Short mmCIF file of C-alpha atoms in Angstrom, two decimals:
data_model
loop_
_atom_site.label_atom_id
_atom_site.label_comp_id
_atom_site.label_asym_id
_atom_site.label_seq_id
_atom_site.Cartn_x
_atom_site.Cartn_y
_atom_site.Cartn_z
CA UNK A 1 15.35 58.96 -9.53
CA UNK A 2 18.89 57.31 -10.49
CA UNK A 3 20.16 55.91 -7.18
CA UNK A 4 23.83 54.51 -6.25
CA UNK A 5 23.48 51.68 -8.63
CA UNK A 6 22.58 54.07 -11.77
CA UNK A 7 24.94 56.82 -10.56
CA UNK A 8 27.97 54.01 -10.52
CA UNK A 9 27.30 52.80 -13.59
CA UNK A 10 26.88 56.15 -15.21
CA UNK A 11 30.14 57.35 -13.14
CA UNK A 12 32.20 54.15 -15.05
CA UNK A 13 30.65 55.20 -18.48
CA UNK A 14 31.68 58.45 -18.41
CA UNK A 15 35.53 57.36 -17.06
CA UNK A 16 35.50 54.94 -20.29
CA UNK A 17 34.16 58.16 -22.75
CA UNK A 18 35.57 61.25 -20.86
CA UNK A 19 38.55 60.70 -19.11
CA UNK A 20 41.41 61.96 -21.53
CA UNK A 21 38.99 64.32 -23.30
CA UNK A 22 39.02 68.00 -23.37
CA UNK A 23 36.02 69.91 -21.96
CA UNK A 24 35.39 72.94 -25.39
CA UNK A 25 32.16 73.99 -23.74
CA UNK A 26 29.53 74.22 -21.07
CA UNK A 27 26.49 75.65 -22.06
CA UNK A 28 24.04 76.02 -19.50
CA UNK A 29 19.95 76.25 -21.29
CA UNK A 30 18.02 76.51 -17.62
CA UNK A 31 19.39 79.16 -15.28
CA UNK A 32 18.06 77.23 -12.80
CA UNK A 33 20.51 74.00 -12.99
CA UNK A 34 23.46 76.06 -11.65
CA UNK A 35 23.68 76.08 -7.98
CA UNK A 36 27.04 77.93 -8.12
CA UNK A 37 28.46 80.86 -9.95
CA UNK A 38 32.31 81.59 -9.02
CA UNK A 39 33.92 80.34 -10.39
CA UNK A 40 31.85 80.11 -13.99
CA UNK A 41 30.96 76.68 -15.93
CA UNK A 42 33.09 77.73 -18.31
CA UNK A 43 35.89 77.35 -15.76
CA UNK A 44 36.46 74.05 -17.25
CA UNK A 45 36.65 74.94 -20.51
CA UNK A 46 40.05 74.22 -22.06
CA UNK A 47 40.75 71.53 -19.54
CA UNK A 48 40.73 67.56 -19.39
CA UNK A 49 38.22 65.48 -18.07
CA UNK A 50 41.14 63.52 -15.20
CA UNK A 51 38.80 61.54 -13.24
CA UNK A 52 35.06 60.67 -12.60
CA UNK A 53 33.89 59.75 -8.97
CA UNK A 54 31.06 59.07 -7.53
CA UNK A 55 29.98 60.48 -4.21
CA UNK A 56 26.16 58.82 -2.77
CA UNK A 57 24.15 60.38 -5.88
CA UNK A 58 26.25 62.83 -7.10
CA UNK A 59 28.58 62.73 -9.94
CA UNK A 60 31.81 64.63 -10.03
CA UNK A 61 34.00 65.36 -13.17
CA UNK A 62 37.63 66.57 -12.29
CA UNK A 63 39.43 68.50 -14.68
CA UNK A 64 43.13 69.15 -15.05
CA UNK A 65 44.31 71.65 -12.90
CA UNK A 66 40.95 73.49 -12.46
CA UNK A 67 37.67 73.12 -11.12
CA UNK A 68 34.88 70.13 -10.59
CA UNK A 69 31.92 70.03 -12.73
CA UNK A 70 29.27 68.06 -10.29
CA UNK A 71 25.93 67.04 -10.85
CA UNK A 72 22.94 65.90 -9.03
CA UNK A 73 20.61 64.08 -11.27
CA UNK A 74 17.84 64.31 -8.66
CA UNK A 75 14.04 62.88 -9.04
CA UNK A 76 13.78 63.62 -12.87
CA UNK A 77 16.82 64.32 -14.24
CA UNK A 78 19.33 62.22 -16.53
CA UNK A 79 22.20 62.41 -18.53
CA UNK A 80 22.22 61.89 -22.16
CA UNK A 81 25.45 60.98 -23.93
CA UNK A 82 25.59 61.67 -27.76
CA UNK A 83 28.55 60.83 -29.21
CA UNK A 84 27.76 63.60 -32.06
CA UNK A 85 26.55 66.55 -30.79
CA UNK A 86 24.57 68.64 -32.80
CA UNK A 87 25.86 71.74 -34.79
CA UNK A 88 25.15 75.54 -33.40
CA UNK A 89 24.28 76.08 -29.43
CA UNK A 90 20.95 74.91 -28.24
CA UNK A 91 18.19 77.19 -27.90
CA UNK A 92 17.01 78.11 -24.97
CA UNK A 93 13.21 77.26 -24.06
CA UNK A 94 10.49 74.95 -22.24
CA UNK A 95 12.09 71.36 -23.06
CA UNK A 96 14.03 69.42 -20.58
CA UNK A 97 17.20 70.09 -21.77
CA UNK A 98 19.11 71.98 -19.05
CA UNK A 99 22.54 72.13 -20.15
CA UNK A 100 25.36 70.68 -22.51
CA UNK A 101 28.77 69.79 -22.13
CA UNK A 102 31.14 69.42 -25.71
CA UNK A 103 34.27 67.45 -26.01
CA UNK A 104 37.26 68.31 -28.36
CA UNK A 105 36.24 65.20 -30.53
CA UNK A 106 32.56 66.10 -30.96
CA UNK A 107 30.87 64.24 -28.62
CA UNK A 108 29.46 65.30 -25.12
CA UNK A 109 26.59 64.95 -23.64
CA UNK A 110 22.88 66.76 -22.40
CA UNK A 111 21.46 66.41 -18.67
CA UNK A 112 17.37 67.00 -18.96
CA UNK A 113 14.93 67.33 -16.43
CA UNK A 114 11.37 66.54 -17.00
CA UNK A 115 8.19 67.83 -15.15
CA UNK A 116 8.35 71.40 -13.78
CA UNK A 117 9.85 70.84 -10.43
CA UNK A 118 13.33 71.96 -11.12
CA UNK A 119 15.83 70.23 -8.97
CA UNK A 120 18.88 68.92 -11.27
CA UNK A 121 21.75 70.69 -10.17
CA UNK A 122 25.12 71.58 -11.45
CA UNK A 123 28.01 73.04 -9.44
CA UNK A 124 31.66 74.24 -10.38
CA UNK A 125 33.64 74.30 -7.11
CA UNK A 126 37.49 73.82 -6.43
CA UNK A 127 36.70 71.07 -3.68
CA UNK A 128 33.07 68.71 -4.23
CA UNK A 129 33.04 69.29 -0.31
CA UNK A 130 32.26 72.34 -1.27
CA UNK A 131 28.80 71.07 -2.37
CA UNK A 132 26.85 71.04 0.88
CA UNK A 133 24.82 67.80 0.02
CA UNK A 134 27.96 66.15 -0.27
CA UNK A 135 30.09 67.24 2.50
CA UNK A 136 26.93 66.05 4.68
CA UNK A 137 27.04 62.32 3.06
CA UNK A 138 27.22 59.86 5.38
CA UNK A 139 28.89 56.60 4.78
CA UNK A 140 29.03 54.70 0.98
CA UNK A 141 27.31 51.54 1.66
CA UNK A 142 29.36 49.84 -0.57
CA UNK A 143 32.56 51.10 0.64
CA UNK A 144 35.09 48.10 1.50
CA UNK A 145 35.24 49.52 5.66
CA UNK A 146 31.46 49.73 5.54
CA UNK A 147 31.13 46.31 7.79
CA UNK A 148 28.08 44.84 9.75
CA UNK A 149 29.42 46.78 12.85
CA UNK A 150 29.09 50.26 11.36
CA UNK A 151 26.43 49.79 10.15
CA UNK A 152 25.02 48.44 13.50
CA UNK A 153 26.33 51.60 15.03
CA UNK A 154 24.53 54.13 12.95
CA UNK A 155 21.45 52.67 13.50
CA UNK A 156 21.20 51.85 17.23
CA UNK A 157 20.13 55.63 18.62
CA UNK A 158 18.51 55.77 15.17
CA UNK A 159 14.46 56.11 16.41
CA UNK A 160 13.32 56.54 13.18
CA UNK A 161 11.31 54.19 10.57
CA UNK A 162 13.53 52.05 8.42
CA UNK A 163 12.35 53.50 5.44
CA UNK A 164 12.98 56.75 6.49
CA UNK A 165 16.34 55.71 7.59
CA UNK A 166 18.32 54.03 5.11
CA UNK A 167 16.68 57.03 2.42
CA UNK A 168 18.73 59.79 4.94
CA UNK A 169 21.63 60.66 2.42
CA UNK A 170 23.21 61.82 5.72
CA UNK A 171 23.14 58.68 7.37
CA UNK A 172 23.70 56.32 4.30
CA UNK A 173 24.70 57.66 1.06
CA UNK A 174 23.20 56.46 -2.40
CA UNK A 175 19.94 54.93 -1.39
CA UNK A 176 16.78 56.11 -2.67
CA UNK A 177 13.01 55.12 -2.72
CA UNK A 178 13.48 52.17 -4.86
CA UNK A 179 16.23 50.55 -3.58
CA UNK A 180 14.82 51.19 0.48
CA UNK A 181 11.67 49.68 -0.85
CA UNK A 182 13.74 46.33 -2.46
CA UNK A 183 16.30 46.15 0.31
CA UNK A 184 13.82 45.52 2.83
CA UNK A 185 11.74 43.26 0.99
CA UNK A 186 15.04 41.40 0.54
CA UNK A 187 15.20 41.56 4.37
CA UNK A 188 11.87 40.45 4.98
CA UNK A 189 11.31 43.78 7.22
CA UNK A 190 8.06 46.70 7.67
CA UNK A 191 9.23 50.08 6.08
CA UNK A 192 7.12 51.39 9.24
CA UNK A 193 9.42 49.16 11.73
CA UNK A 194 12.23 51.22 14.32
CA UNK A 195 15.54 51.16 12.89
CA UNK A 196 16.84 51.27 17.12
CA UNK A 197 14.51 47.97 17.35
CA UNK A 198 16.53 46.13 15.32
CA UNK A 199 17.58 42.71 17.88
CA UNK A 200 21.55 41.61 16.64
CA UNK A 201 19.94 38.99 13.97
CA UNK A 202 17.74 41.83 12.22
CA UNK A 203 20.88 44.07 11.71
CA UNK A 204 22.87 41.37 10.39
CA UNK A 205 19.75 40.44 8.28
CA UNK A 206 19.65 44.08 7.18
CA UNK A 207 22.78 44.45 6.23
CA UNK A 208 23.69 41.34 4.14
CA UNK A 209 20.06 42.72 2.30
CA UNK A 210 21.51 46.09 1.85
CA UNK A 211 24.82 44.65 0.51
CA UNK A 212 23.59 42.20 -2.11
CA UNK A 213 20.51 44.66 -3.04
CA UNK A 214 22.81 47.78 -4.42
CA UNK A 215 25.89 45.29 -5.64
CA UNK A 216 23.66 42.97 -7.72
CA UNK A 217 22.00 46.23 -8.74
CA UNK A 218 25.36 47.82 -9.81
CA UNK A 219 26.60 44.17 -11.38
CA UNK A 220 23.08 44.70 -13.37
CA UNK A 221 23.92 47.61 -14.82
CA UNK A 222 28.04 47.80 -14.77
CA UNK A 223 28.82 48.05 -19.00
CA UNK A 224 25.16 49.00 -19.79
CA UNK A 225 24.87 52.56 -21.77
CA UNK A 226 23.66 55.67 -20.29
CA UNK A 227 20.51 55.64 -22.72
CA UNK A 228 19.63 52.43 -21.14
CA UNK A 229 20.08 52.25 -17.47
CA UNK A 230 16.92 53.62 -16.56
CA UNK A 231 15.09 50.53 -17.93
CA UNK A 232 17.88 48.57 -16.63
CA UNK A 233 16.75 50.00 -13.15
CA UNK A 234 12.89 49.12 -13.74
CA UNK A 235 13.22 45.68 -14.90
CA UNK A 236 15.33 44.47 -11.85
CA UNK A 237 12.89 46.19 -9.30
CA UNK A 238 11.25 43.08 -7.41
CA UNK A 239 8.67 45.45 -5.45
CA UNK A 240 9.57 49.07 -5.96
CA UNK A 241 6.84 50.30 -8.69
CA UNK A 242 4.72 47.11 -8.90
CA UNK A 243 1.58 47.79 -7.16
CA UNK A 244 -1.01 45.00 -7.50
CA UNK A 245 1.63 42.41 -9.15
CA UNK A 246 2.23 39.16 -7.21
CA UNK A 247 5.45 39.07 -5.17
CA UNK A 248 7.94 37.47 -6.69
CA UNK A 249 8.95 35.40 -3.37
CA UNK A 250 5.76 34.31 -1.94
CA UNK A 251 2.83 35.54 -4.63
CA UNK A 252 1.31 37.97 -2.65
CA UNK A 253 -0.44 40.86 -3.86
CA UNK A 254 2.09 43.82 -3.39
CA UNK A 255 0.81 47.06 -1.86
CA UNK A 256 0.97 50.91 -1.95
CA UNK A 257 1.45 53.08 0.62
CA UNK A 258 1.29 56.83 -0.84
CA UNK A 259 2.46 60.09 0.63
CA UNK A 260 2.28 63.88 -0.62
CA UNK A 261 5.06 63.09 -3.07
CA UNK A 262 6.14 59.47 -3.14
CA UNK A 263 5.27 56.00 -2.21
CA UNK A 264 6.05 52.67 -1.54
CA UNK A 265 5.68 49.30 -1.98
CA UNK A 266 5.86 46.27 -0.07
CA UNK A 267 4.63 42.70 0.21
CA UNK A 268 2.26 41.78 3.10
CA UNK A 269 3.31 38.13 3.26
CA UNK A 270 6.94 38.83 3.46
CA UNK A 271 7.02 42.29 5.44
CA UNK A 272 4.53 42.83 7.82
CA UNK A 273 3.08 39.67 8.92
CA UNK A 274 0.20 39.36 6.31
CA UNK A 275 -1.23 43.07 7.74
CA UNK A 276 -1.63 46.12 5.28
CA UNK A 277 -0.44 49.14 6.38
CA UNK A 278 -2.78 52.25 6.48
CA UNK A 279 -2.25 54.14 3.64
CA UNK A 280 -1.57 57.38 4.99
CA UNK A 281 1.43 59.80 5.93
CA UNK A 282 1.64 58.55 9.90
CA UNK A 283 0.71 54.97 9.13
CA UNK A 284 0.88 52.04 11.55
CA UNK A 285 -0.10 48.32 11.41
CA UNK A 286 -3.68 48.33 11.29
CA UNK A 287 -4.78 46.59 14.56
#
């Protein structure tokens, strides 16, 4: 899934290739990537790309005078930039292309989705707060007024799992599975541990981890093409997808714990005190 590193890098290679650029079509190929209908994709039509922004995940595309074309990449989505499109429409069928957006100089770009759980979505809306996953985005981690005492502040009722916690897009905006998994290896901190028992030094610990995590992950992939970010992502992972690998830190066998849809990964050594955690949905330290 591309998290707040990918989606900033994506949102700065679309400002360098769109910005400027007439939109001449949006053609969607899955009915079920459009999460709004009035007004119509082809609302933007005619119009200039004026901005790209970033909000948490989601990418917005402002046009002049007229509507926002937003996207949500979610788990298995991406976007695909081609700076030829091909001739004629696409045809409509079982691949993973969803839909396609043309520029007045040829160019555009395709946003897939693999597997058959369809969750990309696309809206057109006057205002992105219209898009209910974004108007309930809590803070940008990254954001210069997000200091050590926010952040302190959202967690300290918080009596959730820290895994569970900084992954709330309604708490924290932008961070995914991967990046929870590497920002609290970073911080040397369980996935199962209470985000409200956090003593002063944790938070601060937390923090700075959270901090340099997603800005050397953006640094990473800041001037890197769309086509490549994704292994861009992988390579820089320290824990995230590398079950039965040493740690990197302390060579430690890293673990798995697996749920009904994800997982995670962490190293005993540096996490939880040398103790596996049980590898179910309600886990705890094994006693």
């Amino acid at each position: 899934m591309p998290e707040l590193p990918e989606v900033e890098a994506l949102k700065d290679f679309l400002t360098e290739h769109l910005v400027g650029h007439e939109i001449v079509r949006v053609l969607p190929v899955a009915i079920s990537v459009l999460k709004t209908y009035d007004p119509p994709p082809n609302a933007v039509e005619g119009r200039a790309v004026t901005a790209v922004r970033r909000y948490g995940k989601f990418l917005d595309l402002a046009t002049d005078g007229g509507p926002h074309l937003i996207t949500h990449l979610a788990r298995a989505g991406w976007l695909h930039w081609k700076d030829r499109l091909p001739d004629g429409p696409p045809r409509p069928g079982k691949g993973p292309l969803a839909l396609r957006v043309a520029l007045d100089n040829g160019a555009g770009f395709d946003l897939t989705e693999a597997g058959t759980q369809k969750r990309l979505a696309v809206y057109v809306v006057a205002d992105p707060q219209e898009v209910a996953g974004i108007a309930r985005l809590g803070p940008d981690p990254l954001a210069d007024d997000f200091d050590e005492a926010r952040f302190a502040g959202l967690l300290k009722d918080e009596r959730r799992q820290l895994k569970g916690a900084l992954r709330d897009q309604s708490l924290i905006a932008g961070v995914g599975n991967a990046y929870s998994d590497e920002i609290l290896h970073a911080a040397k901190m369980s996935p199962f541990k209470l985000a409200a028992s956090l003593t002063p030094e944790e938070t601060t610990r937390l923090y700075e981890a959270l901090r340099a995590t997603l800005t050397d992950a953006v640094e990473r992939s800041r001037g890197v093409a769309a086509g490549r970010l994704k292994a861009e992502k992988k390579s820089g992972l320290r824990v995230h997808g590398r079950t039965g690998e040493p740690c990197p830190v302390c060579g430690d066998t890293i673990r798995e714990v697996s749920f009904s849809d994800s997982s995670l990964q962490y190293c005993p050594t540096c996490q939880t005190g040398g103790k596996p955690l049980a590898d179910r949905r309600l886990s705890r330290l094994l006693k």
